[in-house]
Amino acid sequence: MKISKKHISGIIEWSIAIVLLLICYKYSFLSYGSFSPLKAHELSERTYHYGPSKIIKTIDIDKGKVYLCRYKDWFSADTVNKEIIKWYPGDGVSGTPIDSSKQVSYSWSGSGTKNNEMFMKVYGYVSDSKITTIQIEGDDKISVPKYQLDESRMFIFYWNEDNKQNKTKYLVGLDKDGKVIYKEELMGL
């Protein structure tokens, strides 16, 4: 059986089309992200050249997850977001170093949501072994509970607030008797 020039050119055209489709897919938004939130978190860390970190706590939020993590002497609170069918890296993957000379090392971030609100996160590591509970205090009426520290010595607070709220907030550390032994204004919140 003889293959005609028409068949050969058709095979070549289809081969080129398939190669071009694969290249377009590889560099399109469709290839970014993952079908798993954990894989999206790992992708987020790889793109930032951070980790792999140990996940201390996983928090379910509206259309996403937050991973409170530790990597060597660093901590982070990475957000991944669910779109139509895939999970995508969000914010917070960059690590913050633990400063053992401070009672508490912390960081915070905020990202815009629909409804003109901000999704706020305050998270960190407590070096002072006398601090057993950490909380946020402020003039506003945010509802964030006290956080009982476990063996990881890490904490995370998260809430939605009005974009224009900007009221003074304090990170407060309590000892086992409920006495305040640490209080610091959360600057920029």
PDB file of C-alpha atoms in Angstrom:
ATOM      1  CA  MET A   1       0.000   0.000   0.000  1.00  0.00           C
ATOM      2  CA  LYS A   2       1.308   3.332  -1.044  1.00  0.00           C
ATOM      3  CA  ILE A   3       0.910   6.423   1.116  1.00  0.00           C
ATOM      4  CA  SER A   4       0.154   9.469  -0.944  1.00  0.00           C
ATOM      5  CA  LYS A   5       1.674  12.908  -0.466  1.00  0.00           C
ATOM      6  CA  LYS A   6      -1.775  14.096   0.636  1.00  0.00           C
ATOM      7  CA  HIS A   7      -1.808  11.601   3.534  1.00  0.00           C
ATOM      8  CA  ILE A   8       1.758  12.484   4.548  1.00  0.00           C
ATOM      9  CA  SER A   9       0.979  16.212   4.590  1.00  0.00           C
ATOM     10  CA  GLY A  10      -2.185  15.495   6.648  1.00  0.00           C
ATOM     11  CA  ILE A  11      -0.171  13.504   9.189  1.00  0.00           C
ATOM     12  CA  ILE A  12       2.413  16.283   9.402  1.00  0.00           C
ATOM     13  CA  GLU A  13      -0.306  18.954   9.821  1.00  0.00           C
ATOM     14  CA  TRP A  14      -2.021  16.984  12.609  1.00  0.00           C
ATOM     15  CA  SER A  15       1.314  16.319  14.341  1.00  0.00           C
ATOM     16  CA  ILE A  16       2.157  20.030  14.294  1.00  0.00           C
ATOM     17  CA  ALA A  17      -1.352  20.921  15.539  1.00  0.00           C
ATOM     18  CA  ILE A  18      -1.042  18.482  18.465  1.00  0.00           C
ATOM     19  CA  VAL A  19       2.411  19.797  19.407  1.00  0.00           C
ATOM     20  CA  LEU A  20       1.129  23.405  19.271  1.00  0.00           C
ATOM     21  CA  LEU A  21      -1.894  22.492  21.416  1.00  0.00           C
ATOM     22  CA  LEU A  22       0.355  20.872  24.020  1.00  0.00           C
ATOM     23  CA  ILE A  23       2.621  23.929  24.082  1.00  0.00           C
ATOM     24  CA  CYS A  24      -0.374  26.298  24.396  1.00  0.00           C
ATOM     25  CA  TYR A  25      -1.850  24.206  27.220  1.00  0.00           C
ATOM     26  CA  LYS A  26       1.474  24.079  29.069  1.00  0.00           C
ATOM     27  CA  TYR A  27       1.707  27.888  29.110  1.00  0.00           C
ATOM     28  CA  SER A  28      -1.979  28.696  29.567  1.00  0.00           C
ATOM     29  CA  PHE A  29      -4.003  29.375  32.711  1.00  0.00           C
ATOM     30  CA  LEU A  30      -5.522  25.905  32.322  1.00  0.00           C
ATOM     31  CA  SER A  31      -2.246  24.208  33.234  1.00  0.00           C
ATOM     32  CA  TYR A  32      -1.669  26.359  36.311  1.00  0.00           C
ATOM     33  CA  GLY A  33      -3.247  25.216  39.548  1.00  0.00           C
ATOM     34  CA  SER A  34      -4.172  21.753  40.680  1.00  0.00           C
ATOM     35  CA  PHE A  35      -7.150  19.497  41.260  1.00  0.00           C
ATOM     36  CA  SER A  36      -6.034  19.153  44.903  1.00  0.00           C
ATOM     37  CA  PRO A  37      -5.704  21.982  47.477  1.00  0.00           C
ATOM     38  CA  LEU A  38      -2.593  20.376  48.944  1.00  0.00           C
ATOM     39  CA  LYS A  39      -0.934  20.200  45.503  1.00  0.00           C
ATOM     40  CA  ALA A  40      -1.827  23.882  44.929  1.00  0.00           C
ATOM     41  CA  HIS A  41      -0.128  24.707  48.248  1.00  0.00           C
ATOM     42  CA  GLU A  42       2.962  22.734  47.218  1.00  0.00           C
ATOM     43  CA  LEU A  43       2.965  24.504  43.830  1.00  0.00           C
ATOM     44  CA  SER A  44       2.743  27.831  45.644  1.00  0.00           C
ATOM     45  CA  GLU A  45       5.797  26.987  47.757  1.00  0.00           C
ATOM     46  CA  ARG A  46       7.774  25.768  44.741  1.00  0.00           C
ATOM     47  CA  THR A  47       7.113  28.982  42.792  1.00  0.00           C
ATOM     48  CA  TYR A  48       8.408  30.943  45.793  1.00  0.00           C
ATOM     49  CA  HIS A  49      11.393  28.583  46.360  1.00  0.00           C
ATOM     50  CA  TYR A  50      10.191  27.959  49.923  1.00  0.00           C
ATOM     51  CA  GLY A  51       9.659  24.694  51.740  1.00  0.00           C
ATOM     52  CA  PRO A  52       8.516  22.025  51.635  1.00  0.00           C
ATOM     53  CA  SER A  53       7.029  23.068  54.935  1.00  0.00           C
ATOM     54  CA  LYS A  54       5.322  21.064  57.647  1.00  0.00           C
ATOM     55  CA  ILE A  55       1.606  21.808  57.779  1.00  0.00           C
ATOM     56  CA  ILE A  56       0.653  22.565  61.378  1.00  0.00           C
ATOM     57  CA  LYS A  57      -3.009  23.374  60.803  1.00  0.00           C
ATOM     58  CA  THR A  58      -5.450  23.377  57.865  1.00  0.00           C
ATOM     59  CA  ILE A  59      -8.338  25.844  57.971  1.00  0.00           C
ATOM     60  CA  ASP A  60     -11.337  25.701  55.658  1.00  0.00           C
ATOM     61  CA  ILE A  61     -12.538  29.118  54.510  1.00  0.00           C
ATOM     62  CA  ASP A  62     -15.111  30.207  51.946  1.00  0.00           C
ATOM     63  CA  LYS A  63     -13.844  28.871  48.577  1.00  0.00           C
ATOM     64  CA  GLY A  64     -10.419  28.059  49.933  1.00  0.00           C
ATOM     65  CA  LYS A  65      -8.069  26.765  52.577  1.00  0.00           C
ATOM     66  CA  VAL A  66      -5.340  28.279  54.722  1.00  0.00           C
ATOM     67  CA  TYR A  67      -2.288  26.196  55.616  1.00  0.00           C
ATOM     68  CA  LEU A  68      -0.455  27.318  58.754  1.00  0.00           C
ATOM     69  CA  CYS A  69       3.057  25.972  58.178  1.00  0.00           C
ATOM     70  CA  ARG A  70       6.547  25.817  59.568  1.00  0.00           C
ATOM     71  CA  TYR A  71       9.749  25.416  57.557  1.00  0.00           C
ATOM     72  CA  LYS A  72      13.004  25.284  59.535  1.00  0.00           C
ATOM     73  CA  ASP A  73      13.002  28.534  61.581  1.00  0.00           C
ATOM     74  CA  TRP A  74      10.282  30.173  59.494  1.00  0.00           C
ATOM     75  CA  PHE A  75       6.477  30.207  59.583  1.00  0.00           C
ATOM     76  CA  SER A  76       3.810  31.009  56.981  1.00  0.00           C
ATOM     77  CA  ALA A  77       0.051  30.960  56.415  1.00  0.00           C
ATOM     78  CA  ASP A  78      -0.492  30.054  52.776  1.00  0.00           C
ATOM     79  CA  THR A  79      -3.938  30.504  51.230  1.00  0.00           C
ATOM     80  CA  VAL A  80      -5.166  28.439  48.279  1.00  0.00           C
ATOM     81  CA  ASN A  81      -8.383  29.282  46.448  1.00  0.00           C
ATOM     82  CA  LYS A  82     -10.908  27.074  44.682  1.00  0.00           C
ATOM     83  CA  GLU A  83     -12.089  28.253  41.289  1.00  0.00           C
ATOM     84  CA  ILE A  84     -14.483  26.362  39.026  1.00  0.00           C
ATOM     85  CA  ILE A  85     -12.660  23.023  38.979  1.00  0.00           C
ATOM     86  CA  LYS A  86      -9.107  23.720  40.133  1.00  0.00           C
ATOM     87  CA  TRP A  87      -7.275  25.031  43.198  1.00  0.00           C
ATOM     88  CA  TYR A  88      -4.881  27.971  42.781  1.00  0.00           C
ATOM     89  CA  PRO A  89      -2.181  29.527  44.991  1.00  0.00           C
ATOM     90  CA  GLY A  90      -3.354  32.605  46.852  1.00  0.00           C
ATOM     91  CA  ASP A  91      -1.257  34.653  49.263  1.00  0.00           C
ATOM     92  CA  GLY A  92       0.891  34.196  52.344  1.00  0.00           C
ATOM     93  CA  VAL A  93       3.372  31.610  51.120  1.00  0.00           C
ATOM     94  CA  SER A  94       6.392  33.748  51.974  1.00  0.00           C
ATOM     95  CA  GLY A  95       7.912  32.781  55.266  1.00  0.00           C
ATOM     96  CA  THR A  96       8.601  34.994  58.265  1.00  0.00           C
ATOM     97  CA  PRO A  97      11.646  34.193  60.397  1.00  0.00           C
ATOM     98  CA  ILE A  98      11.156  33.199  64.031  1.00  0.00           C
ATOM     99  CA  ASP A  99      13.009  35.695  66.223  1.00  0.00           C
ATOM    100  CA  SER A 100      13.766  33.820  69.471  1.00  0.00           C
ATOM    101  CA  SER A 101      14.764  37.072  71.186  1.00  0.00           C
ATOM    102  CA  LYS A 102      11.122  38.239  70.973  1.00  0.00           C
ATOM    103  CA  GLN A 103       8.257  36.811  73.010  1.00  0.00           C
ATOM    104  CA  VAL A 104       6.143  36.512  69.845  1.00  0.00           C
ATOM    105  CA  SER A 105       7.096  36.550  66.162  1.00  0.00           C
ATOM    106  CA  TYR A 106       4.102  37.318  63.959  1.00  0.00           C
ATOM    107  CA  SER A 107       3.007  38.437  60.539  1.00  0.00           C
ATOM    108  CA  TRP A 108      -0.274  39.478  58.999  1.00  0.00           C
ATOM    109  CA  SER A 109      -1.860  39.802  55.592  1.00  0.00           C
ATOM    110  CA  GLY A 110      -5.119  40.912  54.080  1.00  0.00           C
ATOM    111  CA  SER A 111      -6.691  40.190  50.741  1.00  0.00           C
ATOM    112  CA  GLY A 112      -9.764  41.696  49.148  1.00  0.00           C
ATOM    113  CA  THR A 113     -12.972  39.705  48.948  1.00  0.00           C
ATOM    114  CA  LYS A 114     -16.243  40.336  47.233  1.00  0.00           C
ATOM    115  CA  ASN A 115     -18.627  42.583  49.190  1.00  0.00           C
ATOM    116  CA  ASN A 116     -15.900  45.245  49.731  1.00  0.00           C
ATOM    117  CA  GLU A 117     -14.348  43.363  52.648  1.00  0.00           C
ATOM    118  CA  MET A 118     -10.868  42.198  53.542  1.00  0.00           C
ATOM    119  CA  PHE A 119      -9.980  38.659  54.597  1.00  0.00           C
ATOM    120  CA  MET A 120      -7.449  39.232  57.373  1.00  0.00           C
ATOM    121  CA  LYS A 121      -4.898  36.793  58.835  1.00  0.00           C
ATOM    122  CA  VAL A 122      -2.625  37.273  61.842  1.00  0.00           C
ATOM    123  CA  TYR A 123      -0.337  34.328  62.526  1.00  0.00           C
ATOM    124  CA  GLY A 124       2.922  33.521  64.191  1.00  0.00           C
ATOM    125  CA  TYR A 125       5.085  31.688  66.661  1.00  0.00           C
ATOM    126  CA  VAL A 126       5.340  32.175  70.457  1.00  0.00           C
ATOM    127  CA  SER A 127       8.877  31.820  71.864  1.00  0.00           C
ATOM    128  CA  ASP A 128       7.996  32.733  75.460  1.00  0.00           C
ATOM    129  CA  SER A 129       7.088  29.467  77.190  1.00  0.00           C
ATOM    130  CA  LYS A 130       5.132  31.366  79.888  1.00  0.00           C
ATOM    131  CA  ILE A 131       2.543  32.439  77.266  1.00  0.00           C
ATOM    132  CA  THR A 132      -0.173  29.773  77.074  1.00  0.00           C
ATOM    133  CA  THR A 133      -2.941  31.749  75.353  1.00  0.00           C
ATOM    134  CA  ILE A 134      -2.871  34.443  72.697  1.00  0.00           C
ATOM    135  CA  GLN A 135      -5.698  36.729  71.587  1.00  0.00           C
ATOM    136  CA  ILE A 136      -6.476  39.883  69.630  1.00  0.00           C
ATOM    137  CA  GLU A 137      -7.984  42.883  71.378  1.00  0.00           C
ATOM    138  CA  GLY A 138      -9.260  46.063  69.792  1.00  0.00           C
ATOM    139  CA  ASP A 139     -11.834  48.837  69.659  1.00  0.00           C
ATOM    140  CA  ASP A 140     -13.847  47.116  66.977  1.00  0.00           C
ATOM    141  CA  LYS A 141     -16.117  44.131  67.403  1.00  0.00           C
ATOM    142  CA  ILE A 142     -14.169  41.460  65.516  1.00  0.00           C
ATOM    143  CA  SER A 143     -15.049  38.038  66.796  1.00  0.00           C
ATOM    144  CA  VAL A 144     -11.792  36.139  67.090  1.00  0.00           C
ATOM    145  CA  PRO A 145     -11.573  33.715  70.001  1.00  0.00           C
ATOM    146  CA  LYS A 146      -8.645  33.218  72.340  1.00  0.00           C
ATOM    147  CA  TYR A 147      -6.111  30.802  70.951  1.00  0.00           C
ATOM    148  CA  GLN A 148      -4.812  28.085  73.276  1.00  0.00           C
ATOM    149  CA  LEU A 149      -1.262  27.251  72.238  1.00  0.00           C
ATOM    150  CA  ASP A 150      -0.298  23.634  71.654  1.00  0.00           C
ATOM    151  CA  GLU A 151       3.132  21.998  71.335  1.00  0.00           C
ATOM    152  CA  SER A 152       3.706  23.695  67.952  1.00  0.00           C
ATOM    153  CA  ARG A 153       3.626  27.121  69.731  1.00  0.00           C
ATOM    154  CA  MET A 154       1.985  28.534  66.590  1.00  0.00           C
ATOM    155  CA  PHE A 155      -1.271  30.472  66.220  1.00  0.00           C
ATOM    156  CA  ILE A 156      -3.514  31.925  63.540  1.00  0.00           C
ATOM    157  CA  PHE A 157      -6.461  34.319  63.637  1.00  0.00           C
ATOM    158  CA  TYR A 158      -8.596  35.061  60.599  1.00  0.00           C
ATOM    159  CA  TRP A 159     -11.695  37.145  59.953  1.00  0.00           C
ATOM    160  CA  ASN A 160     -13.463  39.335  57.408  1.00  0.00           C
ATOM    161  CA  GLU A 161     -13.676  43.060  58.036  1.00  0.00           C
ATOM    162  CA  ASP A 162     -14.795  46.213  56.277  1.00  0.00           C
ATOM    163  CA  ASN A 163     -12.116  47.676  53.979  1.00  0.00           C
ATOM    164  CA  LYS A 164     -12.278  51.036  55.731  1.00  0.00           C
ATOM    165  CA  GLN A 165     -12.316  49.808  59.334  1.00  0.00           C
ATOM    166  CA  ASN A 166      -8.615  50.317  60.259  1.00  0.00           C
ATOM    167  CA  LYS A 167      -9.096  50.343  64.040  1.00  0.00           C
ATOM    168  CA  THR A 168      -6.226  49.727  66.439  1.00  0.00           C
ATOM    169  CA  LYS A 169      -5.718  46.096  67.382  1.00  0.00           C
ATOM    170  CA  TYR A 170      -3.342  44.450  69.841  1.00  0.00           C
ATOM    171  CA  LEU A 171      -1.847  40.986  69.985  1.00  0.00           C
ATOM    172  CA  VAL A 172      -2.033  39.900  73.625  1.00  0.00           C
ATOM    173  CA  GLY A 173      -0.294  36.970  75.345  1.00  0.00           C
ATOM    174  CA  LEU A 174      -1.633  35.529  78.598  1.00  0.00           C
ATOM    175  CA  ASP A 175       0.017  33.221  81.099  1.00  0.00           C
ATOM    176  CA  LYS A 176      -1.638  30.127  82.623  1.00  0.00           C
ATOM    177  CA  ASP A 177      -3.399  32.327  85.214  1.00  0.00           C
ATOM    178  CA  GLY A 178      -4.860  34.652  82.543  1.00  0.00           C
ATOM    179  CA  LYS A 179      -2.469  37.512  83.353  1.00  0.00           C
ATOM    180  CA  VAL A 180      -1.296  39.685  80.414  1.00  0.00           C
ATOM    181  CA  ILE A 181       2.459  39.222  79.969  1.00  0.00           C
ATOM    182  CA  TYR A 182       2.738  40.382  76.354  1.00  0.00           C
ATOM    183  CA  LYS A 183       0.903  43.124  74.432  1.00  0.00           C
ATOM    184  CA  GLU A 184       1.881  44.613  71.092  1.00  0.00           C
ATOM    185  CA  GLU A 185       0.013  46.860  68.693  1.00  0.00           C
ATOM    186  CA  LEU A 186      -0.583  45.191  65.314  1.00  0.00           C
ATOM    187  CA  MET A 187       0.902  47.873  63.105  1.00  0.00           C
ATOM    188  CA  GLY A 188      -0.709  48.474  59.733  1.00  0.00           C
ATOM    189  CA  LEU A 189      -3.866  46.502  60.417  1.00  0.00           C
TER     190      LEU A 189
END
